[in-house]
XYZ file of C-alpha atoms in Angstrom:
572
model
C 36.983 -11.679 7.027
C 33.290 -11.264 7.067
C 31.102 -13.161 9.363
C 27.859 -15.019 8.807
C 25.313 -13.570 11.178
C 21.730 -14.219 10.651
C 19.322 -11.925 11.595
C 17.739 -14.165 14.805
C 21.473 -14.747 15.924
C 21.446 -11.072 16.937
C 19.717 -9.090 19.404
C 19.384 -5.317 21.283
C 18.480 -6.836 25.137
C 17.135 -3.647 27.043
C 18.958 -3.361 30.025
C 17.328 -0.042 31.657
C 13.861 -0.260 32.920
C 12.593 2.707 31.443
C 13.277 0.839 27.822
C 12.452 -3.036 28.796
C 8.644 -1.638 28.971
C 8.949 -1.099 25.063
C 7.836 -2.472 21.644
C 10.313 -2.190 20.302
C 13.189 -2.231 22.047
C 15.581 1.137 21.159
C 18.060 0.704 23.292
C 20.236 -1.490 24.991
C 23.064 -4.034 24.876
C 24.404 -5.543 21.482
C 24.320 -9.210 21.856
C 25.131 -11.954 19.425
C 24.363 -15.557 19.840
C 27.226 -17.603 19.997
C 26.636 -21.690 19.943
C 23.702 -21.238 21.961
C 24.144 -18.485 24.077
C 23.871 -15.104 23.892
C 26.862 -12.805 24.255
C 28.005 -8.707 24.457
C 30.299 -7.444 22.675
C 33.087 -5.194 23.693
C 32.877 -1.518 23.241
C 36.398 -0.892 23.262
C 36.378 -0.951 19.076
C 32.852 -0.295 19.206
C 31.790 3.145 16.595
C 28.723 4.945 16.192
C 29.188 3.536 12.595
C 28.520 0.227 13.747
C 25.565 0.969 16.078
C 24.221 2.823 12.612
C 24.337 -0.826 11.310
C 22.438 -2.663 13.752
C 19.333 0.122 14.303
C 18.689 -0.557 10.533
C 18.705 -3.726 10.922
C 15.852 -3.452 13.281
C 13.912 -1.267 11.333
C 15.155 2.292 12.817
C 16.728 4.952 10.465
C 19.519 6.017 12.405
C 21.567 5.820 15.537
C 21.803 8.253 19.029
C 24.291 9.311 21.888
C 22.870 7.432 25.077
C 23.838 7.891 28.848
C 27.367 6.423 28.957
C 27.542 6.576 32.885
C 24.467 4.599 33.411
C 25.478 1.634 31.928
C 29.329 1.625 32.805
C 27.468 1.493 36.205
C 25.571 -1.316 35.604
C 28.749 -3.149 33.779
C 30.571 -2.855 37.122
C 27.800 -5.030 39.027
C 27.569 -7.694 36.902
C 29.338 -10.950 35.146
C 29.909 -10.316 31.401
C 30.129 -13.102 28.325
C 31.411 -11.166 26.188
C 31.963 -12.529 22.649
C 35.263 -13.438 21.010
C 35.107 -11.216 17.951
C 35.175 -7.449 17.398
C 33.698 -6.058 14.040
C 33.965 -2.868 12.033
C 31.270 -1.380 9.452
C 31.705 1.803 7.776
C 28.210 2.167 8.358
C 26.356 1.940 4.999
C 26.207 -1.939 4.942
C 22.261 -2.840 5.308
C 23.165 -5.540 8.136
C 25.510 -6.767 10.184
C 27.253 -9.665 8.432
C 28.515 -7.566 5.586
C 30.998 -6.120 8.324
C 34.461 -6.843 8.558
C 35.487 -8.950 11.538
C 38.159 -8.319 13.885
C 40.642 -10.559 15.841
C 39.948 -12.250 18.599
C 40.449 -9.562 21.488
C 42.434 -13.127 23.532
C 43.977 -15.929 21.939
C 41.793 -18.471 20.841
C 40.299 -21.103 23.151
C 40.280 -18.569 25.894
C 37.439 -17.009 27.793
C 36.969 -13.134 25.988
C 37.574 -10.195 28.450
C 37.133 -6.932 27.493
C 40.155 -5.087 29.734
C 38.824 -1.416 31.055
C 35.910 -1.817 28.651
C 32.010 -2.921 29.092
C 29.139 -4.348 26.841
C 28.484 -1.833 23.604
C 25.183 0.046 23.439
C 23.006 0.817 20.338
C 20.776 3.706 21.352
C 18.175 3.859 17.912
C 15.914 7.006 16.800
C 12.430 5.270 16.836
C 12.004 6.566 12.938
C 8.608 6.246 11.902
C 6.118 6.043 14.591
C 3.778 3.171 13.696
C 1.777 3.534 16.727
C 1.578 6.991 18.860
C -0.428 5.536 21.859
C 1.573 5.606 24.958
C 2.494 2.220 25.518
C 4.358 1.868 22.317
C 7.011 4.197 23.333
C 7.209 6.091 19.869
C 7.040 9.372 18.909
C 6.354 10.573 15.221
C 10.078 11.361 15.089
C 9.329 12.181 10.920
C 6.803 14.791 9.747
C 8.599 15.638 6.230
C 6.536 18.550 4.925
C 6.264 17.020 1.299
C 8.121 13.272 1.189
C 10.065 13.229 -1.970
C 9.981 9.695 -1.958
C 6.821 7.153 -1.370
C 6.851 3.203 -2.058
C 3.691 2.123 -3.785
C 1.959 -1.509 -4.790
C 3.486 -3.125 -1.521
C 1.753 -5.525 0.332
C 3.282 -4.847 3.435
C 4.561 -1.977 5.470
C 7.645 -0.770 4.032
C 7.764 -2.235 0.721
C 6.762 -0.913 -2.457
C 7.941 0.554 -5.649
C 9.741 3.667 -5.463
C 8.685 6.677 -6.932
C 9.643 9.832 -6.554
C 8.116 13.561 -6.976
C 10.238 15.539 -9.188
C 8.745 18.887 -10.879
C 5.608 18.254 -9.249
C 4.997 14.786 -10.902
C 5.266 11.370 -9.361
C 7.828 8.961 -11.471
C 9.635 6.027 -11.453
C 12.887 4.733 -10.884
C 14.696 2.420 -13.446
C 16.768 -0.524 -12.177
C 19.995 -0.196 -13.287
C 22.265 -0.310 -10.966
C 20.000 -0.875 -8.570
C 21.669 -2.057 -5.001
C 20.942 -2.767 -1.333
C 22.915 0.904 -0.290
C 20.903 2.871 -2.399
C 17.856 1.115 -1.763
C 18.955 1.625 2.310
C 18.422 5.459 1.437
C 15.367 5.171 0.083
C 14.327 3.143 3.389
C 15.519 5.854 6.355
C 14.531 8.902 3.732
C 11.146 7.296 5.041
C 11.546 6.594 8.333
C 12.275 2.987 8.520
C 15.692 1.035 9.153
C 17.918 -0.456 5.893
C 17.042 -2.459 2.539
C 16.168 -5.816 3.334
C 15.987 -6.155 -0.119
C 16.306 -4.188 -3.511
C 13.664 -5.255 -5.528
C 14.091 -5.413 -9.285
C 12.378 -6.125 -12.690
C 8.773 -4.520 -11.682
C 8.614 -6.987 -9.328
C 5.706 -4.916 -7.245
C 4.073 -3.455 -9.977
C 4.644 -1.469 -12.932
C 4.429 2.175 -12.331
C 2.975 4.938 -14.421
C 3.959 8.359 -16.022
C 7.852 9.243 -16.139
C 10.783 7.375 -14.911
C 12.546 10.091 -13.342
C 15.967 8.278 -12.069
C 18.195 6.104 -13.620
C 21.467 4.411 -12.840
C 21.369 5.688 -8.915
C 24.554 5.741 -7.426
C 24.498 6.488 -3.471
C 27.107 6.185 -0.497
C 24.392 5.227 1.763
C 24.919 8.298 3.917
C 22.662 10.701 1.781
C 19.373 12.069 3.251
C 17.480 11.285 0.665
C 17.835 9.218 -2.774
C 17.246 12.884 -4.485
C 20.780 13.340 -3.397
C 22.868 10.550 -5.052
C 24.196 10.656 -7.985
C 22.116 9.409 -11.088
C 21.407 9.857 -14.420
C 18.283 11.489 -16.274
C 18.210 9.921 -19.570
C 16.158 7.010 -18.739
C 16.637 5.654 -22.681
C 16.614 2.047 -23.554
C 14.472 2.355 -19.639
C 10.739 1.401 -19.137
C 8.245 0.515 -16.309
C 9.339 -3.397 -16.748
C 12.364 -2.000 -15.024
C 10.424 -0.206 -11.853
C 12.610 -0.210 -8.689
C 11.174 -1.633 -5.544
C 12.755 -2.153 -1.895
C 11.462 -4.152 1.129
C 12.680 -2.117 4.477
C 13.590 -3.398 8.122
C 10.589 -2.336 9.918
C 10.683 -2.731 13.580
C 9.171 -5.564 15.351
C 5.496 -3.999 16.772
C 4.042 -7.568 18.022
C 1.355 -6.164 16.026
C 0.534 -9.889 14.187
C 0.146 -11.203 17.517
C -2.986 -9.690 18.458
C -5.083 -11.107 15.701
C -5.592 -14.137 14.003
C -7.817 -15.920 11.271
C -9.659 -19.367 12.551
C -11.700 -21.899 10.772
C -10.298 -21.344 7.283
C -9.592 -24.164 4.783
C -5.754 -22.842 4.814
C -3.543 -20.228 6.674
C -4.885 -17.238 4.422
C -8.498 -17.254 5.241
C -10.709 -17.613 8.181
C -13.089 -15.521 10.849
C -11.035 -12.589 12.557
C -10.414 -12.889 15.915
C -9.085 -10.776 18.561
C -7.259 -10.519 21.504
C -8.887 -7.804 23.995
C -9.008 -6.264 27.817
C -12.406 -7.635 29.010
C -12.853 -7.342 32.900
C -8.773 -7.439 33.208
C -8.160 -10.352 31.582
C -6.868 -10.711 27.984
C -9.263 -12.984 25.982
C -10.071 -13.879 22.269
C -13.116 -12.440 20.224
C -14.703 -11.805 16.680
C -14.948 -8.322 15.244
C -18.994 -7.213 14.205
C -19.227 -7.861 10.561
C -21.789 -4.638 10.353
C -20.266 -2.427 7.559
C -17.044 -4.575 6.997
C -15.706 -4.506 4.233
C -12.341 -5.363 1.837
C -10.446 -2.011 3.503
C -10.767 -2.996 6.721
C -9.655 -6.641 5.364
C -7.002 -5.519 3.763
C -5.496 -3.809 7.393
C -5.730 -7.285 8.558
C -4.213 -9.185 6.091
C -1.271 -6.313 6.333
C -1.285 -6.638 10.059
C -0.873 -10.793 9.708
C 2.214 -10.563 6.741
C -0.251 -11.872 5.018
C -0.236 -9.738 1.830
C -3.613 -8.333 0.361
C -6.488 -8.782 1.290
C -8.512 -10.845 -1.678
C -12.097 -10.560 -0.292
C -13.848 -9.556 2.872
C -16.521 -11.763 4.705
C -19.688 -9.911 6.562
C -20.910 -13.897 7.019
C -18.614 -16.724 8.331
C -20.913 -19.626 9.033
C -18.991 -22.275 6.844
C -15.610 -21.565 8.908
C -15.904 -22.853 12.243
C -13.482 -20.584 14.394
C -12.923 -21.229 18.304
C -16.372 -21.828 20.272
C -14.804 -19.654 22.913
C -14.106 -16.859 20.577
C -17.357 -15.966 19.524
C -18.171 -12.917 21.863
C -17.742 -10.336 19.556
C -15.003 -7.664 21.402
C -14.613 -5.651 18.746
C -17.705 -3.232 16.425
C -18.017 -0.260 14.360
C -14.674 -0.930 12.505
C -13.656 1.659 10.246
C -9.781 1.857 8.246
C -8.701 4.341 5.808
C -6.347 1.641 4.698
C -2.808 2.760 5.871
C -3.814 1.529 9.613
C -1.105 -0.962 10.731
C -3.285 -2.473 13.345
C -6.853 -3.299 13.160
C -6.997 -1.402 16.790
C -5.522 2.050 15.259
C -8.930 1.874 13.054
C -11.782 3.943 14.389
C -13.612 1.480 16.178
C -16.418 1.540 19.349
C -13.893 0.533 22.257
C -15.190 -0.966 25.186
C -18.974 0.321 24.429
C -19.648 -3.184 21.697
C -22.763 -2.627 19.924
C -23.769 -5.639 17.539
C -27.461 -6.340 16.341
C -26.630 -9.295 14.449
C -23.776 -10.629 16.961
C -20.687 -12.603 16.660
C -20.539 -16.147 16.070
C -21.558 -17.090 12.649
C -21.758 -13.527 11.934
C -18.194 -12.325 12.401
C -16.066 -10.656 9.994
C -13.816 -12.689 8.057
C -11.096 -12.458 5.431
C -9.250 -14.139 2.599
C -6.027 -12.580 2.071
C -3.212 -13.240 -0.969
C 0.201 -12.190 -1.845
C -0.712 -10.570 -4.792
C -3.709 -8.304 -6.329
C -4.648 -6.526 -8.620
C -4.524 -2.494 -9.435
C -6.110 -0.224 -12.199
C -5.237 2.943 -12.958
C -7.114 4.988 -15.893
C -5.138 6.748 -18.715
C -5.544 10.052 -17.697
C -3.850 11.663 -21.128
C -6.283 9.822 -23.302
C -9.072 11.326 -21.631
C -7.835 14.878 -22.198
C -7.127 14.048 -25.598
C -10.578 12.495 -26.597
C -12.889 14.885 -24.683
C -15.496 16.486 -26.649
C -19.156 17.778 -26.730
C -22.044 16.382 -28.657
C -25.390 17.950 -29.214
C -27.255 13.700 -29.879
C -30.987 14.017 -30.785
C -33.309 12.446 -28.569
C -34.538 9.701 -30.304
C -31.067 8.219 -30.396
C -31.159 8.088 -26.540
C -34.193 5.568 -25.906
C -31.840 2.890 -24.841
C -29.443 5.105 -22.073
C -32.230 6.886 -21.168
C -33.999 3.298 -19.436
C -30.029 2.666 -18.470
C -30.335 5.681 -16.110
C -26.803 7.201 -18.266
C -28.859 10.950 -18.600
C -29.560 13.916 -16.345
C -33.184 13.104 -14.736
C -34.395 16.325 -16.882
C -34.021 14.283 -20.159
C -37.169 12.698 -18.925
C -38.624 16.105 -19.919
C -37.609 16.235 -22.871
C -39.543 15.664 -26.514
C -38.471 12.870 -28.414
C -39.044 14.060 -31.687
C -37.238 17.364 -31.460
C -35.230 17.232 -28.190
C -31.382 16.884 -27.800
C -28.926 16.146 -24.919
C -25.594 17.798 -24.386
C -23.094 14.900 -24.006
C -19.604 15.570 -22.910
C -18.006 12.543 -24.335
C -14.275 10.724 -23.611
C -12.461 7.687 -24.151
C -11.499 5.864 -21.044
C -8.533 3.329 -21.353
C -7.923 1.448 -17.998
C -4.839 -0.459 -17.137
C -4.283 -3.445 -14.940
C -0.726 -2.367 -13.425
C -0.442 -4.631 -10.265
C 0.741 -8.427 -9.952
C -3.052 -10.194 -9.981
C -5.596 -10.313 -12.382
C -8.845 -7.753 -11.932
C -11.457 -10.058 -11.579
C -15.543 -8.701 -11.183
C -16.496 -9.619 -7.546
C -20.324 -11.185 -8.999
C -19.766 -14.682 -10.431
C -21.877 -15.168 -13.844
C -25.083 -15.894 -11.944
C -24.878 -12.112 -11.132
C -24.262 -10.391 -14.523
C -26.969 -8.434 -15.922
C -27.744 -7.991 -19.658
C -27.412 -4.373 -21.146
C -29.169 -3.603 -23.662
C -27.816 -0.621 -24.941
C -24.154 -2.482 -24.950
C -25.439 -5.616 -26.071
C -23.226 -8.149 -23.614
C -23.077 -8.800 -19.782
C -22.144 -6.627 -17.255
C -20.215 -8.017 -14.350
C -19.970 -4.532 -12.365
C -22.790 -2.644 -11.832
C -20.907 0.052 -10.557
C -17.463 -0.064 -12.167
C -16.672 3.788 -12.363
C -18.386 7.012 -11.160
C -18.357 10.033 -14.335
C -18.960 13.315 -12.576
C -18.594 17.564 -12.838
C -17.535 19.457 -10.074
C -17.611 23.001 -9.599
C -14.080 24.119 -7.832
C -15.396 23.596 -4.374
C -15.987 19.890 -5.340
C -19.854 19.931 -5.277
C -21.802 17.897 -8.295
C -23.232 19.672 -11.027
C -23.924 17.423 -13.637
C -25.788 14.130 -12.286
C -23.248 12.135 -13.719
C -23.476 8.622 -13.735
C -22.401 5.057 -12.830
C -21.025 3.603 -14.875
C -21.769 -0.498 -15.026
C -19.145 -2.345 -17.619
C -18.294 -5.370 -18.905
C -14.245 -6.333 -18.252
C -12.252 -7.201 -21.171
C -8.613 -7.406 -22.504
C -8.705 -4.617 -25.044
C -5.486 -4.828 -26.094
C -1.852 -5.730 -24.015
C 1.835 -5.389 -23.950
C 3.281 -7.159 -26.309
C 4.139 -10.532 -24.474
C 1.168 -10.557 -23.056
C -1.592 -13.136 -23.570
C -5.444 -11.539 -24.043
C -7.753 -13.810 -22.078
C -10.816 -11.904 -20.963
C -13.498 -10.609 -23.652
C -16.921 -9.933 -23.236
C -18.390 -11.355 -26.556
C -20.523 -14.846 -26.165
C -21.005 -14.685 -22.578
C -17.351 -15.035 -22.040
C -14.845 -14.978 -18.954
C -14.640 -11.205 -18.162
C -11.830 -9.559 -15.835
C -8.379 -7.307 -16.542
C -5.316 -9.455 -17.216
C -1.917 -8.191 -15.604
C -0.317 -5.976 -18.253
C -3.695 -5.527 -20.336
C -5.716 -2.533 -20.771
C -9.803 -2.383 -21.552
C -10.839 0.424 -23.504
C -14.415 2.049 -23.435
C -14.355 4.431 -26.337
C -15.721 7.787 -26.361
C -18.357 6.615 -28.952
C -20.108 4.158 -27.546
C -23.533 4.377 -25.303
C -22.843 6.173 -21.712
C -19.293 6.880 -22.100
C -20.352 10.303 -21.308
C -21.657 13.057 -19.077
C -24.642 14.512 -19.566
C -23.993 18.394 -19.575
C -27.074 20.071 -21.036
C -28.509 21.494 -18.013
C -24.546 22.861 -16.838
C -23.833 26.660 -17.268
C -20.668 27.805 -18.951
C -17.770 28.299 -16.334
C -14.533 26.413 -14.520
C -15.161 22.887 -13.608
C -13.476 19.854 -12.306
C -13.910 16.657 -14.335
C -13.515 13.291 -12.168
C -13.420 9.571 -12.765
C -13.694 7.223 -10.217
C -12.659 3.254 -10.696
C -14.036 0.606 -8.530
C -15.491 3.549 -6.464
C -17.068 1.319 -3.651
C -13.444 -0.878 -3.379
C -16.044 -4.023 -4.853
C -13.157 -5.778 -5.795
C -9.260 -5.235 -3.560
C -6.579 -3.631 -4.889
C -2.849 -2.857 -4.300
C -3.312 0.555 -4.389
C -6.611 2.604 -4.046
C -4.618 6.295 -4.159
C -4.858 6.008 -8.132
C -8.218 4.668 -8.615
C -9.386 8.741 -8.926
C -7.870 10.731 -12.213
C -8.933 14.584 -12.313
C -9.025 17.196 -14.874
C -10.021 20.758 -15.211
C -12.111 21.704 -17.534
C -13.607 25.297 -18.965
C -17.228 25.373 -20.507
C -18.070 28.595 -22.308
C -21.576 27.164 -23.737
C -20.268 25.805 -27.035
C -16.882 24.070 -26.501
C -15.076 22.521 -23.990
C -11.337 22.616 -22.945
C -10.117 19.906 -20.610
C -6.258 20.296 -19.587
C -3.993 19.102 -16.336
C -5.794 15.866 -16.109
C -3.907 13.706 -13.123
C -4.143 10.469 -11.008
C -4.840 10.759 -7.660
C-alpha cells in the first residue's frame, strides 16, 4: 500500500552539532509525525534509494554516505520512538508518499522496536548553493560549465519554463507526456531537489524560437533531461504547449528576514528589515535612494510573493511600524537573480541616507503574474535596409531628436540622411498585460506619429563596433503601445488611435514598421566595416517583467558604404 504523508508530517531533525547550526538542515534523523508526535524510522530496511527520496523532497539533488559509527553511538544512549511502518522507494518518486509501505516491523497495537537496528539517516548534497556566506553552511556544490537546461518566466526560485540549449539555440519543450519523474530531472540537472510540480499548457509563459523536445520519457535517474528518451518531431506541437516545473528548493528562512508593512493588502507595503544593530536584532526600512523595480522584484521573490509589479522610492500613504523607521539598510543594488535582499550589493553597517527612512523608505507592490516582451529578432533581419531620405522630409524627427546631432548641419534644400531602417514586431509572451508605467496625465503628443506616447523611452536603437562601443548616436525610441495584431483567440484591446487605452495584451504583438518616422538609425556619418546592431526594450526596467534576459536582441551587420547585410540576429 502507499501511504499518505504530507510534506509538514515529515522531517530531517539534525542530531550532530556540527549540522544543528545549519539552514538548512542536510543531515540527520528521518522522522515522521505520527498522531502528534514525531517518530524515527528503522534503518534495518532503510536504502540509499529511499534517503534519495526524502533529500528531494527538501530541495537537495541527491543523497551521501554519512558517518555510520557516530550515530549508532548516539542510538545506544538514548530512548527511541520509532515508527510502526517501514517503506521502500525505488528512488525516482518526487516524494515520499508515492512509496510503497511495509508491514508493521511488530504486530499491531504494540510499541515498534527496531531489534539490532537504530534511527535511519539521510545525509543530502547541499545542491545549489543559494547563499555562500559562512553561516549558511553551503558550498556551490554545481558549477556546470554550460547548463543545458535553464527554467525561465518563473516567479520564484526554481520554477520556470524549461528550455533547453541544443545546437547552440535555446528551445522549448512540448508537453506531451509531460510527468513529475521527468520533470524531477530537469530539477537536480539544476541543482535543486524533485518536481513539486510539472507544469503544463504554457502555464509560465510561452516560449520563443524552436521546441526542441517532445514526448520526454525519463527513469528519473538520468543526469540530465538531454539524456531521456524523446522525440524530435515536435509536429501538431507549439509554444501553447511549453513545459514548466516548480522544484523543492530548500528551506533558507530567507522570507523571514523581511517584510512589507502599511499596505492596503498582503502584497504591498514599505520594506522592512531585520538587522544586527549594537547586538541586538531589530526591524528597519531600506533607503529608497536609487531603488528601483529590480531590487523590488528580489523582494517580492524573497517573500513568495511573485513579481514585483512596481517599486516605491516614497511611502508616505502606508503607515509601516513607528519603530521601524531607522533606516538599516542603503545603497541597494540587485542584478535580479539575488535570493535575498542582503546578497545585493548594499553599504553594510556604514548607512548613508540624505533623505532618511520613515516616509521615505523603499516600498513595493508585488503580483503573481507580469508581463514579458521579447522583440522578433527574424523580422528585423529580414526588413533591414538603407535609405538615402532628403532633408526636407526630416523636419519633424529632426525636433524629435530621432537623427545624428550632425543633421543639424545639414542644408535643407539639398541635404540627405543615411537611415538604416527595420521593422520591429514586439511580443507580449508572459502571463500579465504590458502596461506603460505614466498614467494618461503623463503621455506626450508626437507630432511626427500623430498619437500619444506613453513611454518616453520604450527601446534604445544603437551600432556597435565589435568591442561594443557606439558609433551611430542612435536613439530612444518613445512609442505608443498597441495590439497590432494577436493569436488567434486572442482579444485586441489596446490601440493608440483617439487617445485610447494603450499597453501589450498577453498573446498580442505591436508592430512599428520599418516605414514609419524614427524606426531607424541614423548611419550617415558611420564608415563602411563590421558592426553590431542592438535593440534594447524597456531599457531602464520602467515597467517589471518576468524576464529581463530577452529584453536585448543582437545582430551583426556589414556596411561596405552602399548596402547593408544584417545576419545572426539573436535574443539575449
Amino acid at each position: 500500500q502507499n501511504m499518505n504523508i504530507q510534506v509538514e508530517d515529515i522531517r530531517i531533525r539534525a542530531i550532530l552539532a556540527t549540522y544543528r547550526k545549519r539552514v538548512p538542515v542536510t543531515e540527520g534523523y528521518v522522522e515522521v509525525k505520527d498522531e502528534g508526535t514525531w517518530k524515527q524510522i528503522c534503518d534495518r530496511h532503510w536504502t540509499m534509494k529511499n534517503s534519495r527520496v526524502v533529500c528531494g523532497m527538501f530541495g537537495f539533488p541527491s543523497e551521501r554516505k554519512y558517518n555510520t559509527n557516530v550515530y549508532k553511538m548516539f542510538a545506544s544512549r538514548r530512548k527511541q520512538h520509532y515508527w510502526a511502518y517501514s517503506m521502500e522507494c525505488s528512488g525516482n518518486e518526487a516524494h515520499i508518499s508515492s512509496c510503497k509501505l511495509g508491514n508493521h516491523l511488530t504486530g499491531p497495537g504494540k510499541n515498534s522496536s527496531c531489534d539490532n537496528g537504530m534511527p535511519a539517516v539521510v545525509s543530502c548534497v547541499p545542491g545549489r548553493a543559494f547563499a555562500p556566506s559562512s553561516h549558511s553552511g553551503f558550498r556551490k556544490a554545481f558549477r556546470q560549465e554550460q547548463p543545458l537546461v535553464r527554467l525561465k518566466g518563473g516567479a520564484n526560485t526554481g520554477e520556470g519554463r524549461v528550455e533547453v540549449l541544443k545546437n547552440g539555440e535555446w528551445g522549448t519543450v512540448c508537453d506531451d507526456n509531460w510527468n513529475l519523474v521527468s520533470a524531477s530531472v530537469v530539477c537536480r540537472e539544476l541543482g535543486f531537489g524533485s518536481a513539486k510540480e510539472a507544469i503544463t499548457g504554457a502555464r509560465l509563459g510561452q516560449g520563443m524560437g524552436p521546441i526542441h523536445l517532445n514526448e520526454i520519457d525519463c527513469t528519473g535517474f538520468e543526469k540530465s533531461v538531454t539524456d531521456c528518451k524523446f522525440n524530435t518531431e515536435s509536429q501538431g506541437c507549439n509554444h501553447e504547449e511549453d513545459a514548466a516545473v516548480r522544484c523543492n528548493v530548500p528551506a533558507m528562512g530567507f522570507q523571514n528576514q523581511l517584510r512589507l508593512s502599511g499596505g492596503r493588502n498582503p502584497y504591498e507595503g514599505r520594506v522592512e528589515v531585520l538587522a544586527e544593530r549594537n547586538g541586538t536584532l531589530r526591524w528597519g526600512t531600506v533607503c529608497s535612494h536609487n531603488w528601483g523595480t529590480v531590487e523590488a522584484m528580489v523582494v517580492c521573490r524573497q517573500l513568495g510573493l511573485g513579481f514585483a509589479s512596481h517599486a516605491f522610492q516614497e511611502t508616505w500613504y502606508w503607515h509601516g511600524d513607528v519603530s521601524a523607521d531607522d533606516v538599516v539598510m542603503s545603497g541597494v543594488k540587485c542584478s535580479g537573480t539575488e535570493m535575498s535582499l542582503s546578497h545585493c550589493r548594499h553599504d553594510g553597517a556604514h548607512v548613508s541616507c540624505p533623505r532618511g527612512g520613515g516616509r521615505f523608505g523603499a516600498g513595493v507592490s508585488c503580483s503573481e503574474t507580469a508581463p514579458d516582451l521579447v522583440l522578433n529578432a527574424e523580422l528585423v533581419e529580414q526588413t533591414a535596409y538603407l535609405e538615402d531620405r532628403p532633408m526636407f522630409l526630416l523636419q519633424c524627427a529632426l525636433e524629435e531628436n530621432c537623427l545624428a546631432s550632425s543633421a543639424h548641419n545639414t542644408s535643407l534644400t539639398s541635404g540627405y540622411r543615411r537611415l538604416l531602417r527595420f521593422s520591429s514586431q514586439i511580443h507580449n509572451n508572459g502571463q500579465s498585460d504590458f502596461r506603460p508605467k505614466n498614467g494618461r496625465h503623463a503621455w506626450v503628443w508626437h507630432d511626427c506619429h500623430r498619437h500619444y506616447h506613453s513611454m518616453e523611452v520604450f527601446t534604445h536603437y544603437d551600432l556597435l563596433n565589435l568591442n561594443g562601443t557606439k558609433v551611430a548616436e542612435g536613439h530612444k525610441a518613445s512609442f505608443c503601445l498597441e495590439d497590432t495584431e494577436c493569436e488567434a483567440d486572442v482579444q485586441k484591446q489596446y490601440e493608440c488611435a483617439n487617445f485610447g487605452e494603450q499597453g501589450i495584451t498577453v498573446g498580442c504583438w505591436d508592430v512599428y514598421r520599418h516605414d514609419i518616422d524614427c524606426q531607424w538609425i541614423d548611419i550617415t556619418d558611420v564608415p563602411p566595416g563590421d558592426y553590431l546592431f542592438q535593440v534594447v526594450i524597456n531599457p531602464n526596467y520602467e515597467v517589471a517583467e518576468s524576464d529581463y534576459s530577452n529584453n536585448v536582441m543582437k545582430c551583426r551587420s556589414r556596411y561596405d558604404g552602399q548596402r547593408i547585410w544584417m545576419y545572426n540576429c539573436h535574443i539575449g
